[in-house]
Phi, psi and omega in degrees: 000321189282326177294325180297318181299305180302318179300312181295331179289323179287330181296322177286325183293330172289319175297322176304308188297324178295322183291326183286325177290327174299301190272357180081354173305138180267099190229009185301327184297344178284329181290339178270006196291347170297304181308318186292310178292338180275326179293328175291316179301311186287310185305322184285329176285318173302316171303318172285338174294305190301316178293324188277312183267320184263321186271100185210151165303127186296151170284133172240128193254111168183138180288155184303130181176194168310315184279324177300322181295316179311303180304310185288336171293315194250345182251102176289329181297347179273348172286335203253166178275141172288101173279075187302159174303120193297343190251359179204064181246007167279155205294308172305307174311317176294327176294308176286313177297347185277324171306320181288313182287328175298345187287354162293341185299127189296161178283138188248138176276099187267158160269118189258129175238121181261130184253117173286130184261166189281002182248013174100344180284177176215157168224167200234126170250120183254112173263134172232105185234000175049059182063012180253050173298307182277003177279095180294345184247000188283127191310140194230149179236140174245113179260146184248131164274191180263209200303321167231036188256164185225183172305339189248009171292146188299305184299340176281319189292325179293323170292325186289304176314325182280325183291323177299319184294332176278358166084022174252176178257150190232138160230141177266127177273096179276121175292168176303136184083359185248155186068031176074027175238148196286154177278127184269333177232173190275025173248139172252252182205152168211164189292333188259012180226116182250022174300318185296319174302306191307305185298326182291324174295304182301328170295315173297315185299320184283335178285316180244059185312327194255005182273128176298136171243127178243153184236152185226134168231143179240133174054235181316309188300319174301316184296315178301305187297312180304318178290327184290323173294309178271351168271314176276342172044252179304316181293337177289317185299332173293331188261320190249133173278343173179177186194159184213149183229150188230128180045059184264143173286094183299308180258107185290327189281322185283324182291320181287323171305325176298316182289334190253025167278129176279150006255317194297301181300332183279325172304314172309316179292324187282333180291312186298321187288336171286324181298306185308324189281332187295311188286328170291328181294316192283352183245013187297322175305319175284348191253344184283142164151195177288079203229165188277351186263161179246115186292312173319310174306310171315298187298348176267359167307122187257348172223159180309320177296309190292325172303310192286330179288317194270333168232311172315298183291335182276323187291326183261006167084037166273154185300301190208189192281336186281316178297327185286309186291323169299317171290333179281356183281128178246013175291341188245020182225021178299337181291338179290325173308138180240349193242144177303120189233132159253141182234133175243131166220156175261141179296334186261356182309111173301342178276338184204097188295169178292338177280005180261333189288116187284063180299309186293325171299322185284335184295338179271350185285127164290338184231358184243128178237118184258127177249118182242128172267159175295314190227173177151334179068208180260104184059042171266261171073030177292146173225155178083152176298328174233098185306146168262191175285345188255128174259172179307318195289320173309314184291321172291322176303312179299320174291324175294311186300316177296318178288330178296314184272349170268347177229037179304352180273334174304321181289347187288319180298317179300317170310313176302314180297328180298309178309321179286327180288321180294328163290315165308326182287318189297319184285328194278340173277347188305337172275351180259260179285339181083347186254009178078017183248131175290114191284328180272148183261133172231105177231038176288149184249016191304323181275012187255088180288125178097345177257138185227160184286136182242009182269005177279000000 
């Protein structure tokens, strides 16, 4: 039937063209109908795929309780569909283009503070407090950048501006040797060590003992923050009212395997490895000497795993890179967190595929909530046909910061549930490892309807 219709339209189209030539009428467009039909079909197919597969309401994994109720009440964005940029919703495109477009953000003039550490090293704290330097009660947010990031990194500035819009004070924690500050000792930083962050938080708490403090970590910064939360436990809960992490590699082994897949993921991997090598090159003077690592061998690293094996694991005293990655993993340690925590991840993040995100573990937690969007890439989350300077992650973050500091009394119930949950974990594991830690790891995604791995 369809073929007969097509043949009939062709006859009419040819007749129309001939008649148009005789009478001077403009009917040539009829002869282009097959291409028009193909174009409309493809366009409709792409639109249908976008609506059914890309634009979805995010999944919120957290058991029913005070924290989930808090988020559902105050973060209206969680009830909305995330509309990724239609012409750029592929994971690698989101990752790269978001960074490119965020370059439009203005340079931020921080108030810089150098914090001397106990071992003789130093980190840089960049403050944006809008003249509230001496206000001891003003809400404060500390932000940790990613692998080679600093306070002027585009994705960091977008979060800093969100904090400013929310009316809070912000301080960016620049790791050793980052932010234009010289490395003073032969030690850098890694995902599994949060000693420097602990000193910075203690410093802020001593300066502003009455200020409510919230912490945020992005990518590697989120892993450092997560390590702080799971190792300091109640101590962290004494200093922080809430925390958020964005695009973190929960399961480092799964994330590393994803980044080593050819072609595009591997190219991202090699780019980051080259950035790490360049960073070490700039610190070579401080890192040379009678140490366990071979800098010449380190500088030849082509992947992140090679770099971590030759330098990071050696510098921080791990047996090997597997030991380092095992310690850095957070997917099986959610039960150790005592601070209300919100996590934003994309199902198609090339740095952490969906199967590495501990959705099922979060469903058991009273105070750790993981928000998973269908798309977004790694620190991408662009939205709208023409992306502005504010992305989905920025809007969610701004709502969270505003909600936390405007409803501190409600967080008391969340912290109470967190303490109760910690007690439940201890009792439930009493017959197992005996130290309150869950020995089995669950990162099943059975309950995440409609989200599939997009990192291939």
